[in-house]
mmCIF file of C-alpha atoms and ligand atoms in Angstrom:
data_model
loop_
_atom_site.group_PDB
_atom_site.id
_atom_site.type_symbol
_atom_site.label_atom_id
_atom_site.label_comp_id
_atom_site.label_asym_id
_atom_site.label_seq_id
_atom_site.Cartn_x
_atom_site.Cartn_y
_atom_site.Cartn_z
ATOM 1 C CA MET S 1476 104.821 82.633 92.362
ATOM 2 C CA LYS S 1477 105.215 78.983 93.086
ATOM 3 C CA ARG S 1478 103.162 77.469 95.787
ATOM 4 C CA ILE S 1479 103.420 74.191 97.547
ATOM 5 C CA ILE S 1480 101.004 72.890 99.691
ATOM 6 C CA CYS S 1481 102.079 70.985 103.013
ATOM 7 C CA LYS S 1482 100.012 68.692 104.844
ATOM 8 C CA ASN S 1483 100.243 70.717 108.088
ATOM 9 C CA TYR S 1484 102.520 73.029 110.110
ATOM 10 C CA ASP S 1485 105.687 70.663 110.847
ATOM 11 C CA GLU S 1486 105.878 69.842 107.141
ATOM 12 C CA MET S 1487 105.924 73.375 106.179
ATOM 13 C CA SER S 1488 108.683 74.168 108.765
ATOM 14 C CA ARG S 1489 110.667 71.296 107.622
ATOM 15 C CA LEU S 1490 110.336 72.079 103.830
ATOM 16 C CA GLY S 1491 111.277 75.837 104.659
ATOM 17 C CA SER S 1492 114.381 74.856 106.498
ATOM 18 C CA TYR S 1493 115.600 72.648 103.631
ATOM 19 C CA VAL S 1494 115.180 75.715 101.243
ATOM 20 C CA CYS S 1495 117.227 77.946 103.726
ATOM 21 C CA ALA S 1496 119.770 75.255 104.240
ATOM 22 C CA GLU S 1497 120.052 74.689 100.639
ATOM 23 C CA GLN S 1498 120.782 78.307 100.053
ATOM 24 C CA VAL S 1499 123.785 78.062 102.540
ATOM 25 C CA TRP S 1500 125.044 74.778 101.419
ATOM 26 C CA ARG S 1501 125.088 76.371 97.797
ATOM 27 C CA LYS S 1502 126.650 79.670 98.924
ATOM 28 C CA PRO S 1503 128.329 79.613 102.394
ATOM 29 C CA ASN S 1504 128.561 83.350 102.488
ATOM 30 C CA SER S 1505 124.914 84.073 101.588
ATOM 31 C CA VAL S 1506 123.136 87.207 102.707
ATOM 32 C CA LEU S 1507 119.855 85.911 104.460
ATOM 33 C CA GLY S 1508 116.755 88.065 105.100
ATOM 34 C CA PHE S 1509 115.069 86.636 108.197
ATOM 35 C CA ALA S 1510 111.446 87.091 109.821
ATOM 36 C CA THR S 1511 109.713 87.162 112.972
ATOM 37 C CA GLY S 1512 106.255 86.183 114.458
ATOM 38 C CA SER S 1513 104.901 82.741 115.180
ATOM 39 C CA THR S 1514 105.005 81.244 111.800
ATOM 40 C CA PRO S 1515 108.702 80.879 111.002
ATOM 41 C CA MET S 1516 109.425 79.422 114.696
ATOM 42 C CA GLY S 1517 109.119 75.564 113.639
ATOM 43 C CA MET S 1518 111.354 76.442 110.775
ATOM 44 C CA TYR S 1519 114.122 78.050 113.053
ATOM 45 C CA LYS S 1520 113.724 74.979 115.327
ATOM 46 C CA CYS S 1521 114.420 72.595 112.272
ATOM 47 C CA LEU S 1522 117.539 74.702 111.245
ATOM 48 C CA VAL S 1523 118.900 74.640 114.846
ATOM 49 C CA ASP S 1524 118.638 70.790 114.735
ATOM 50 C CA MET S 1525 120.384 70.660 111.521
ATOM 51 C CA TYR S 1526 122.877 72.926 112.649
ATOM 52 C CA LYS S 1527 123.283 70.723 115.733
ATOM 53 C CA GLY S 1528 123.585 67.469 113.687
ATOM 54 C CA GLY S 1529 126.355 69.045 111.676
ATOM 55 C CA MET S 1530 124.217 69.495 108.356
ATOM 56 C CA VAL S 1531 124.622 73.232 107.906
ATOM 57 C CA ASP S 1532 127.364 75.664 108.821
ATOM 58 C CA PHE S 1533 126.133 79.320 109.380
ATOM 59 C CA SER S 1534 129.523 80.779 110.149
ATOM 60 C CA GLY S 1535 129.718 82.480 106.682
ATOM 61 C CA ILE S 1536 125.955 84.013 106.729
ATOM 62 C CA THR S 1537 125.299 87.710 106.961
ATOM 63 C CA ALA S 1538 121.674 88.292 108.529
ATOM 64 C CA PHE S 1539 119.497 91.046 107.850
ATOM 65 C CA ASN S 1540 115.912 91.224 109.806
ATOM 66 C CA LEU S 1541 112.884 92.727 108.146
ATOM 67 C CA ASP S 1542 111.765 95.017 110.947
ATOM 68 C CA GLU S 1543 111.698 95.807 114.447
ATOM 69 C CA TYR S 1544 109.473 97.918 116.666
ATOM 70 C CA TYR S 1545 110.212 101.653 117.363
ATOM 71 C CA PRO S 1546 111.024 102.738 120.068
ATOM 72 C CA MET S 1547 112.013 99.429 121.618
ATOM 73 C CA SER S 1548 115.377 98.494 123.451
ATOM 74 C CA LYS S 1549 117.143 95.208 122.382
ATOM 75 C CA SER S 1550 116.749 93.661 125.892
ATOM 76 C CA HIS S 1551 112.922 93.944 125.610
ATOM 77 C CA GLU S 1552 111.487 90.454 125.489
ATOM 78 C CA GLN S 1553 109.042 91.556 122.813
ATOM 79 C CA SER S 1554 111.762 93.080 120.624
ATOM 80 C CA TYR S 1555 112.617 91.393 117.353
ATOM 81 C CA ASP S 1556 116.159 91.439 118.148
ATOM 82 C CA TYR S 1557 115.452 89.292 121.446
ATOM 83 C CA TYR S 1558 113.014 86.837 119.324
ATOM 84 C CA MET S 1559 115.870 86.260 117.115
ATOM 85 C CA TRP S 1560 118.400 85.592 119.654
ATOM 86 C CA ASP S 1561 116.320 83.514 121.857
ATOM 87 C CA ARG S 1562 114.974 81.249 119.051
ATOM 88 C CA PHE S 1563 117.632 81.168 116.707
ATOM 89 C CA PHE S 1564 121.016 83.064 116.492
ATOM 90 C CA ALA S 1565 122.214 81.974 119.955
ATOM 91 C CA HIS S 1566 121.779 78.372 118.633
ATOM 92 C CA ILE S 1567 123.608 78.595 115.781
ATOM 93 C CA ASN S 1568 127.207 79.517 114.745
ATOM 94 C CA VAL S 1569 126.193 82.698 112.833
ATOM 95 C CA LYS S 1570 129.058 85.484 113.847
ATOM 96 C CA ARG S 1571 127.651 88.344 115.989
ATOM 97 C CA GLU S 1572 128.874 91.075 113.815
ATOM 98 C CA ASN S 1573 127.105 89.594 110.892
ATOM 99 C CA VAL S 1574 123.767 89.867 112.298
ATOM 100 C CA ASN S 1575 121.681 92.997 111.363
ATOM 101 C CA LEU S 1576 118.395 94.330 112.685
ATOM 102 C CA PRO S 1577 116.723 97.830 112.208
ATOM 103 C CA ASN S 1578 117.970 99.769 115.435
ATOM 104 C CA GLY S 1579 114.627 100.336 117.610
ATOM 105 C CA GLY S 1580 116.915 102.097 119.967
ATOM 106 C CA ALA S 1581 118.112 105.030 117.556
ATOM 107 C CA SER S 1582 117.771 108.460 118.558
ATOM 108 C CA ASP S 1583 117.436 109.259 114.846
ATOM 109 C CA PRO S 1584 115.370 106.379 113.388
ATOM 110 C CA GLN S 1585 115.210 108.187 109.870
ATOM 111 C CA LYS S 1586 118.923 108.008 109.563
ATOM 112 C CA ALA S 1587 118.853 104.326 110.978
ATOM 113 C CA CYS S 1588 116.831 103.329 108.249
ATOM 114 C CA GLU S 1589 118.898 105.087 105.585
ATOM 115 C CA GLU S 1590 122.019 103.238 107.180
ATOM 116 C CA TYR S 1591 120.304 99.878 107.310
ATOM 117 C CA GLU S 1592 119.351 100.197 103.542
ATOM 118 C CA ASN S 1593 123.002 101.135 102.688
ATOM 119 C CA LYS S 1594 124.142 98.111 104.734
ATOM 120 C CA ILE S 1595 122.190 95.774 102.808
ATOM 121 C CA ARG S 1596 123.222 97.177 99.556
ATOM 122 C CA LEU S 1597 127.020 97.286 100.567
ATOM 123 C CA CYS S 1598 126.835 93.354 101.310
ATOM 124 C CA GLY S 1599 125.678 92.715 97.997
ATOM 125 C CA GLY S 1600 121.946 92.375 98.358
ATOM 126 C CA ILE S 1601 119.739 89.859 99.976
ATOM 127 C CA ASP S 1602 120.095 86.097 98.594
ATOM 128 C CA LEU S 1603 117.082 84.425 100.298
ATOM 129 C CA GLN S 1604 114.508 86.534 102.087
ATOM 130 C CA LEU S 1605 112.119 84.743 104.330
ATOM 131 C CA LEU S 1606 108.584 86.143 104.897
ATOM 132 C CA GLY S 1607 105.482 85.734 106.723
ATOM 133 C CA ILE S 1608 102.144 87.511 105.981
ATOM 134 C CA GLY S 1609 99.667 89.431 108.364
ATOM 135 C CA ASN S 1610 96.136 88.523 108.269
ATOM 136 C CA ASN S 1611 95.753 92.141 106.658
ATOM 137 C CA GLY S 1612 98.249 91.091 103.684
ATOM 138 C CA HIS S 1613 101.250 93.066 105.251
ATOM 139 C CA ILE S 1614 104.815 91.804 104.803
ATOM 140 C CA ALA S 1615 107.116 93.230 107.219
ATOM 141 C CA PHE S 1616 105.520 96.141 108.375
ATOM 142 C CA ASN S 1617 104.389 97.432 105.032
ATOM 143 C CA GLU S 1618 100.856 97.781 106.088
ATOM 144 C CA PRO S 1619 97.906 97.948 103.415
ATOM 145 C CA GLY S 1620 96.991 101.619 102.432
ATOM 146 C CA ASP S 1621 96.761 103.776 99.442
ATOM 147 C CA SER S 1622 100.729 103.434 98.633
ATOM 148 C CA LEU S 1623 103.552 101.392 99.602
ATOM 149 C CA ARG S 1624 107.075 102.716 100.626
ATOM 150 C CA VAL S 1625 109.970 101.480 98.765
ATOM 151 C CA ARG S 1626 112.990 101.780 101.083
ATOM 152 C CA THR S 1627 113.632 101.180 104.743
ATOM 153 C CA HIS S 1628 111.330 103.689 106.640
ATOM 154 C CA VAL S 1629 109.688 104.548 109.826
ATOM 155 C CA THR S 1630 106.079 103.324 109.739
ATOM 156 C CA GLU S 1631 102.914 103.617 111.832
ATOM 157 C CA LEU S 1632 101.190 100.167 112.754
ATOM 158 C CA THR S 1633 97.609 99.673 111.802
ATOM 159 C CA GLU S 1634 94.998 99.085 114.515
ATOM 160 C CA ASN S 1635 94.755 95.439 112.930
ATOM 161 C CA THR S 1636 98.365 94.863 113.325
ATOM 162 C CA ILE S 1637 98.426 96.196 116.892
ATOM 163 C CA ALA S 1638 95.494 94.006 117.671
ATOM 164 C CA ALA S 1639 97.274 90.980 116.096
ATOM 165 C CA ASN S 1640 100.383 91.597 117.870
ATOM 166 C CA ALA S 1641 98.814 92.579 121.243
ATOM 167 C CA ARG S 1642 98.813 88.870 122.184
ATOM 168 C CA PHE S 1643 102.690 89.043 122.817
ATOM 169 C CA PHE S 1644 102.162 91.885 125.153
ATOM 170 C CA GLU S 1645 100.848 92.350 128.583
ATOM 171 C CA CYS S 1646 98.112 94.709 127.281
ATOM 172 C CA ARG S 1647 97.154 96.258 123.710
ATOM 173 C CA ASP S 1648 98.564 99.734 125.056
ATOM 174 C CA ASP S 1649 102.038 98.192 125.479
ATOM 175 C CA VAL S 1650 102.398 97.522 121.681
ATOM 176 C CA PRO S 1651 104.681 100.113 120.176
ATOM 177 C CA ARG S 1652 102.658 102.205 117.753
ATOM 178 C CA ARG S 1653 105.469 102.579 115.260
ATOM 179 C CA ALA S 1654 108.215 100.473 113.691
ATOM 180 C CA LEU S 1655 111.341 100.422 111.258
ATOM 181 C CA SER S 1656 110.745 98.276 108.354
ATOM 182 C CA MET S 1657 112.446 97.277 104.957
ATOM 183 C CA GLY S 1658 110.169 98.635 102.247
ATOM 184 C CA MET S 1659 108.536 96.853 99.332
ATOM 185 C CA GLY S 1660 111.746 97.787 97.319
ATOM 186 C CA SER S 1661 114.080 96.309 99.483
ATOM 187 C CA ILE S 1662 112.175 92.903 99.782
ATOM 188 C CA MET S 1663 111.551 92.805 95.845
ATOM 189 C CA GLN S 1664 115.290 93.230 95.473
ATOM 190 C CA ALA S 1665 115.828 89.934 97.278
ATOM 191 C CA ARG S 1666 117.220 87.375 94.600
ATOM 192 C CA ARG S 1667 114.795 84.576 96.005
ATOM 193 C CA ILE S 1668 111.842 84.848 98.206
ATOM 194 C CA LEU S 1669 110.669 82.162 100.489
ATOM 195 C CA MET S 1670 107.029 82.854 102.004
ATOM 196 C CA LEU S 1671 105.762 80.509 104.717
ATOM 197 C CA ILE S 1672 101.861 80.923 105.528
ATOM 198 C CA SER S 1673 99.800 78.758 108.230
ATOM 199 C CA GLY S 1674 96.577 78.609 109.759
ATOM 200 C CA LYS S 1675 92.988 78.769 108.693
ATOM 201 C CA SER S 1676 92.920 82.770 109.529
ATOM 202 C CA LYS S 1677 95.295 83.419 106.813
ATOM 203 C CA ALA S 1678 93.270 81.560 104.025
ATOM 204 C CA PRO S 1679 91.215 84.762 102.984
ATOM 205 C CA VAL S 1680 94.084 86.808 102.536
ATOM 206 C CA VAL S 1681 96.111 84.083 100.584
ATOM 207 C CA LYS S 1682 93.298 83.976 98.147
ATOM 208 C CA GLN S 1683 93.525 87.903 97.507
ATOM 209 C CA MET S 1684 97.485 87.545 97.379
ATOM 210 C CA PHE S 1685 97.053 84.964 94.491
ATOM 211 C CA SER S 1686 94.309 86.829 92.678
ATOM 212 C CA GLY S 1687 96.264 87.899 89.904
ATOM 213 C CA VAL S 1688 95.536 91.773 90.934
ATOM 214 C CA VAL S 1689 98.587 93.747 92.698
ATOM 215 C CA THR S 1690 97.122 96.279 95.097
ATOM 216 C CA PRO S 1691 98.741 98.553 97.764
ATOM 217 C CA GLN S 1692 95.655 97.109 99.995
ATOM 218 C CA ILE S 1693 97.481 93.783 100.002
ATOM 219 C CA PRO S 1694 100.888 94.306 100.028
ATOM 220 C CA ALA S 1695 101.851 90.717 99.787
ATOM 221 C CA SER S 1696 100.139 90.892 96.350
ATOM 222 C CA VAL S 1697 103.182 92.649 95.008
ATOM 223 C CA LEU S 1698 105.059 89.590 95.257
ATOM 224 C CA GLN S 1699 103.283 88.293 92.121
ATOM 225 C CA LEU S 1700 105.819 90.812 90.359
ATOM 226 C CA HIS S 1701 108.864 88.898 91.482
ATOM 227 C CA ASN S 1702 110.418 86.244 89.538
ATOM 228 C CA ASP S 1703 111.638 83.779 92.123
ATOM 229 C CA VAL S 1704 109.006 83.350 95.079
ATOM 230 C CA VAL S 1705 108.122 80.051 96.564
ATOM 231 C CA VAL S 1706 105.208 80.170 98.872
ATOM 232 C CA LEU S 1707 104.927 77.396 101.379
ATOM 233 C CA LEU S 1708 101.404 76.963 102.822
ATOM 234 C CA ASP S 1709 99.812 74.292 105.116
ATOM 235 C CA GLU S 1710 96.537 72.901 104.079
ATOM 236 C CA ALA S 1711 94.381 75.138 106.383
ATOM 237 C CA ALA S 1712 96.166 78.491 105.010
ATOM 238 C CA ALA S 1713 95.381 77.220 101.153
ATOM 239 C CA SER S 1714 91.845 75.897 101.813
ATOM 240 C CA GLY S 1715 90.350 78.961 100.078
ATOM 241 C CA LEU S 1716 92.329 78.701 96.961
HETATM 242 P P1 PGA G 1142 102.658 85.600 112.272
HETATM 243 O O1 PGA G 1142 102.771 86.987 111.826
HETATM 244 O O2 PGA G 1142 103.606 84.786 111.643
HETATM 245 O O3 PGA G 1142 102.641 85.688 113.698
HETATM 246 O O4 PGA G 1142 101.451 85.054 112.134
HETATM 247 C C1 PGA G 1142 103.242 87.214 110.477
HETATM 248 C C2 PGA G 1142 103.226 88.894 109.991
HETATM 249 O O5 PGA G 1142 102.420 89.442 110.698
HETATM 250 O O6 PGA G 1142 103.850 88.959 109.113
#
């Protein structure tokens, strides 16, 4: 894993947007994997600015997001579908039919996961996958535990993640208890991975993730086995290294 320490959040976001834009310049029909959370917001803003300045054209890309709460309607302000359109997709020229997120409204979530996984495969796999990391080491909703799931699946959120995400909901009880999430295999099959990490609260997990040990207790540690991962950290997140 290559790590690049950036001065602050803005520099990390700008550098992240260059990595994404460069992927699209090189391959205009790239399949890009996107992530939600507070960390990538600055990067999305930079990419929107680049698009508006005529520097990058997203008309050929296909997008897949990592995860979605379950059950969750697309129109709910806390759905990841809403987040992505509100902050990014609605402001660039990606084709609506090329945007994919796990279906939080599916009546058969298991089947929806299988279809999602198949669709990624049919599109030729992900060229560049963007990731954040939870302070418990999760990536997407692959939560720490005794084992990790390989493919897109239905998962139970841990209490730690429910508590961390409660800040976006009116109260903790409103946070959905389940989610649909790409699995570790889905993520590890991406040709390139770009991870953004910001803030002091992530410093302990960053240290564990780079420890040289791979463990399901720190799902992000599995990324050490991938041969093309770039981690952009701000100085606060890197302070324990
Ligand atoms: P954050 O979430 O960007 O809001 O810290 C990251 C994650 O939980 O994966």
